[in-house]
Short mmCIF file of C-alpha atoms in Angstrom, two decimals:
data_model
loop_
_atom_site.label_atom_id
_atom_site.label_comp_id
_atom_site.label_asym_id
_atom_site.label_seq_id
_atom_site.Cartn_x
_atom_site.Cartn_y
_atom_site.Cartn_z
CA UNK A 31 0.00 0.00 0.00
CA UNK A 32 1.60 3.24 -1.15
CA UNK A 33 0.78 6.14 1.17
CA UNK A 34 2.27 9.59 1.46
CA UNK A 35 4.08 10.47 4.67
CA UNK A 36 1.27 12.92 5.41
CA UNK A 37 -1.39 10.19 5.04
CA UNK A 38 0.65 7.80 7.22
CA UNK A 39 0.89 10.47 9.93
CA UNK A 40 -2.85 11.11 9.63
CA UNK A 41 -3.67 7.40 10.06
CA UNK A 42 -1.22 7.09 12.94
CA UNK A 43 -2.99 9.95 14.72
CA UNK A 44 -6.51 8.82 13.82
CA UNK A 45 -5.95 5.27 15.09
CA UNK A 46 -3.37 6.06 17.83
CA UNK A 47 -1.13 3.47 16.20
CA UNK A 48 2.12 4.37 17.98
CA UNK A 49 0.42 4.51 21.40
CA UNK A 50 -1.33 1.17 20.97
CA UNK A 51 1.77 -0.58 19.61
CA UNK A 52 3.92 0.81 22.43
CA UNK A 53 1.39 -0.40 25.01
CA UNK A 54 1.78 -4.00 23.77
CA UNK A 55 5.51 -3.91 22.98
CA UNK A 56 5.41 -3.81 19.18
CA UNK A 57 7.28 -1.50 16.78
CA UNK A 58 5.65 0.08 13.72
CA UNK A 59 7.01 -0.83 10.27
CA UNK A 60 4.28 0.22 7.84
CA UNK A 61 0.56 0.33 7.18
CA UNK A 62 -0.61 -2.72 5.23
CA UNK A 63 -4.19 -1.67 4.63
CA UNK A 64 -7.11 0.36 5.82
CA UNK A 65 -10.86 -0.02 5.80
CA UNK A 66 -13.90 1.74 7.11
CA UNK A 67 -13.39 0.69 10.72
CA UNK A 68 -9.66 0.31 11.07
CA UNK A 69 -6.15 -0.31 9.83
CA UNK A 70 -3.80 -3.27 9.62
CA UNK A 71 -0.20 -2.50 10.50
CA UNK A 72 3.01 -4.46 9.93
CA UNK A 73 5.07 -4.53 13.12
CA UNK A 74 7.98 -6.23 14.85
CA UNK A 75 7.47 -7.92 18.19
CA UNK A 76 10.09 -7.75 20.96
CA UNK A 77 12.05 -10.61 19.35
CA UNK A 78 12.05 -9.01 15.88
CA UNK A 79 9.38 -11.29 14.38
CA UNK A 80 7.02 -9.56 11.98
CA UNK A 81 3.38 -9.55 13.05
CA UNK A 82 0.26 -7.91 11.66
CA UNK A 83 -1.77 -5.82 14.09
CA UNK A 84 -5.38 -4.96 13.30
CA UNK A 85 -6.58 -1.78 15.04
CA UNK A 86 -10.30 -0.99 14.99
CA UNK A 87 -11.82 2.29 16.11
CA UNK A 88 -14.94 1.93 18.21
CA UNK A 89 -17.94 4.14 17.46
CA UNK A 90 -18.39 6.64 20.28
CA UNK A 91 -22.11 7.34 20.40
CA UNK A 92 -24.48 5.04 22.24
CA UNK A 93 -26.95 4.56 19.39
CA UNK A 94 -28.24 1.04 18.75
CA UNK A 95 -26.46 0.77 15.37
CA UNK A 96 -23.12 1.68 16.97
CA UNK A 97 -23.60 -0.82 19.78
CA UNK A 98 -24.25 -3.44 17.09
CA UNK A 99 -21.01 -2.46 15.28
CA UNK A 100 -19.03 -2.75 18.51
CA UNK A 101 -20.61 -6.15 19.15
CA UNK A 102 -19.61 -7.33 15.65
CA UNK A 103 -16.00 -6.16 16.13
CA UNK A 104 -15.82 -7.94 19.49
CA UNK A 105 -17.30 -11.08 17.91
CA UNK A 106 -14.53 -10.99 15.26
CA UNK A 107 -11.89 -10.90 17.98
CA UNK A 108 -13.59 -13.56 20.09
CA UNK A 109 -14.08 -15.94 17.18
CA UNK A 110 -10.58 -15.55 15.70
CA UNK A 111 -8.82 -15.77 19.06
CA UNK A 112 -10.65 -18.80 20.43
CA UNK A 113 -11.29 -20.90 17.33
CA UNK A 114 -8.58 -23.10 15.86
CA UNK A 115 -8.91 -23.99 12.20
CA UNK A 116 -6.09 -24.27 9.69
CA UNK A 117 -7.94 -22.03 7.22
CA UNK A 118 -9.09 -19.29 9.61
CA UNK A 119 -6.68 -16.62 10.87
CA UNK A 120 -5.78 -16.92 14.56
CA UNK A 121 -5.42 -13.85 16.78
CA UNK A 122 -2.60 -14.43 19.26
CA UNK A 123 -3.05 -11.30 21.37
CA UNK A 124 -5.96 -8.91 21.58
CA UNK A 125 -7.38 -6.22 23.78
CA UNK A 126 -8.87 -2.78 24.20
CA UNK A 127 -7.14 0.59 24.26
CA UNK A 128 -6.94 2.39 26.54
CA UNK A 129 -7.24 -0.39 29.09
CA UNK A 130 -6.75 1.74 32.19
CA UNK A 131 -10.36 1.92 33.33
CA UNK A 132 -11.32 4.58 30.81
CA UNK A 133 -13.86 3.84 28.10
CA UNK A 134 -12.09 1.90 25.35
CA UNK A 135 -11.71 3.74 22.06
CA UNK A 136 -10.00 0.97 20.06
CA UNK A 137 -9.79 -2.79 19.79
CA UNK A 138 -6.61 -4.46 18.57
CA UNK A 139 -5.68 -7.97 17.50
CA UNK A 140 -2.23 -9.42 16.73
CA UNK A 141 -1.78 -12.19 14.17
CA UNK A 142 0.95 -13.79 12.10
CA UNK A 143 1.96 -11.74 9.08
CA UNK A 144 1.53 -13.20 5.61
CA UNK A 145 2.51 -10.85 2.76
CA UNK A 146 0.17 -12.28 0.13
CA UNK A 147 -3.61 -12.39 -0.15
CA UNK A 148 -5.87 -14.03 -2.73
CA UNK A 149 -6.06 -10.74 -4.70
CA UNK A 150 -2.29 -11.06 -5.24
CA UNK A 151 -2.75 -14.68 -6.32
CA UNK A 152 -5.46 -13.71 -8.81
CA UNK A 153 -3.26 -10.92 -10.19
CA UNK A 154 -0.50 -13.50 -10.70
CA UNK A 155 -2.97 -16.08 -12.06
CA UNK A 156 -0.81 -17.10 -14.99
CA UNK A 157 1.57 -18.80 -12.57
CA UNK A 158 -1.14 -20.82 -10.79
CA UNK A 159 -2.45 -24.07 -12.21
CA UNK A 160 -6.13 -25.09 -12.18
CA UNK A 161 -5.21 -27.67 -9.51
CA UNK A 162 -3.83 -24.93 -7.23
CA UNK A 163 -6.94 -22.83 -7.76
CA UNK A 164 -9.15 -25.80 -6.89
CA UNK A 165 -7.03 -26.38 -3.79
CA UNK A 166 -7.72 -22.81 -2.59
CA UNK A 167 -11.43 -23.26 -3.26
CA UNK A 168 -11.48 -26.47 -1.20
CA UNK A 169 -9.61 -24.79 1.67
CA UNK A 170 -12.00 -21.83 1.67
CA UNK A 171 -15.01 -24.14 1.56
CA UNK A 172 -13.70 -25.97 4.65
CA UNK A 173 -13.20 -22.70 6.54
CA UNK A 174 -16.63 -21.34 5.63
CA UNK A 175 -18.34 -24.64 6.45
CA UNK A 176 -16.60 -24.83 9.83
CA UNK A 177 -17.53 -21.23 10.64
CA UNK A 178 -21.14 -21.98 9.65
CA UNK A 179 -21.07 -25.08 11.86
CA UNK A 180 -20.09 -22.75 14.73
CA UNK A 181 -23.00 -20.43 13.89
CA UNK A 182 -20.91 -17.72 12.17
CA UNK A 183 -21.75 -16.35 8.71
CA UNK A 184 -18.80 -14.30 7.40
CA UNK A 185 -20.71 -12.03 4.93
CA UNK A 186 -17.59 -10.37 3.47
CA UNK A 187 -15.71 -13.09 1.61
CA UNK A 188 -13.49 -11.36 -0.95
CA UNK A 189 -9.91 -11.85 -2.18
CA UNK A 190 -8.48 -9.21 0.20
CA UNK A 191 -9.92 -11.11 3.20
CA UNK A 192 -8.14 -14.35 2.30
CA UNK A 193 -4.48 -14.57 3.28
CA UNK A 194 -2.17 -17.05 1.54
CA UNK A 195 0.77 -18.46 3.52
CA UNK A 196 4.15 -19.27 2.00
CA UNK A 197 3.12 -22.94 2.14
CA UNK A 198 0.00 -22.22 0.07
CA UNK A 199 -2.51 -22.39 2.92
CA UNK A 200 -5.52 -20.09 2.51
CA UNK A 201 -6.76 -18.39 5.69
CA UNK A 202 -10.00 -16.44 5.97
CA UNK A 203 -9.68 -13.13 7.85
CA UNK A 204 -11.85 -10.20 8.90
CA UNK A 205 -14.97 -11.53 10.56
CA UNK A 206 -15.80 -7.91 11.52
CA UNK A 207 -19.22 -7.90 9.85
CA UNK A 208 -19.96 -11.57 10.44
CA UNK A 209 -23.32 -12.53 11.82
CA UNK A 210 -23.75 -14.99 14.66
CA UNK A 211 -26.77 -17.03 13.61
CA UNK A 212 -27.85 -17.60 17.21
CA UNK A 213 -27.78 -13.84 17.93
CA UNK A 214 -30.03 -11.95 15.56
CA UNK A 215 -29.37 -8.62 17.34
CA UNK A 216 -25.85 -8.32 15.93
CA UNK A 217 -27.18 -6.80 12.71
CA UNK A 218 -30.13 -4.51 13.18
CA UNK A 219 -32.76 -4.43 10.42
CA UNK A 220 -31.91 -1.81 7.82
CA UNK A 221 -28.27 -1.45 8.88
CA UNK A 222 -25.73 -1.14 6.05
CA UNK A 223 -22.68 -3.27 6.84
CA UNK A 224 -20.54 -3.86 3.81
#
C-alpha cells in the first residue's frame, strides 16, 4: 500500500497506532491496509518477528447501530482468538485501548503476518495451475463450512480477506461484519454493513 508520509501520519494519529503498539511492545514498520473501521499494520514484536496488528476504532455514540457495530467487532476478535482452524486466521493477542479503566476507544488484535492475499494470487494467475486454484477453493469451503457449523456467517468473503501463507494455505480473515446465527441482534434491520 503506497501512502504519502502525510497520510501515514494522519492514520497514525486517527488510530493512535504508535500509542497502541507501544502499550503492547510492538514497533511500527508500515501500514498494510485500511478499511472503514480500522487499519492493519506491519510490526515487529520484541524478538524481531514480523506480526500484523489490526486496530479498529470503536464508534463513540451510544446509538443502537453503533452498539451493534461494537458487538460485531468484538465477535470478530472472540471468534478468531478462540477458534482453531487451519484455514481461519488466529489472533494471538488482543485487547482494548486504553485499558486503564477509561472507556475503550479501540480494539486491537495481533496475528501472524503473511505478505500475500488471494487478490495477489489472482493478479499473478498465470503462474497458478487449475489444480492450485481448486485447492484454494477447497480450503476456503472448509473454513466457511466450519464457521457456519459454529454459527458464524462471514458475509464479506473477498480476495483481500483471504491470506495465503508461503506454504500455500488459505486463511479467511476479517470476521468484523460476520453474523452470529444464534444472535439476531448483531445486525439490526436496515443497517448497512458492507
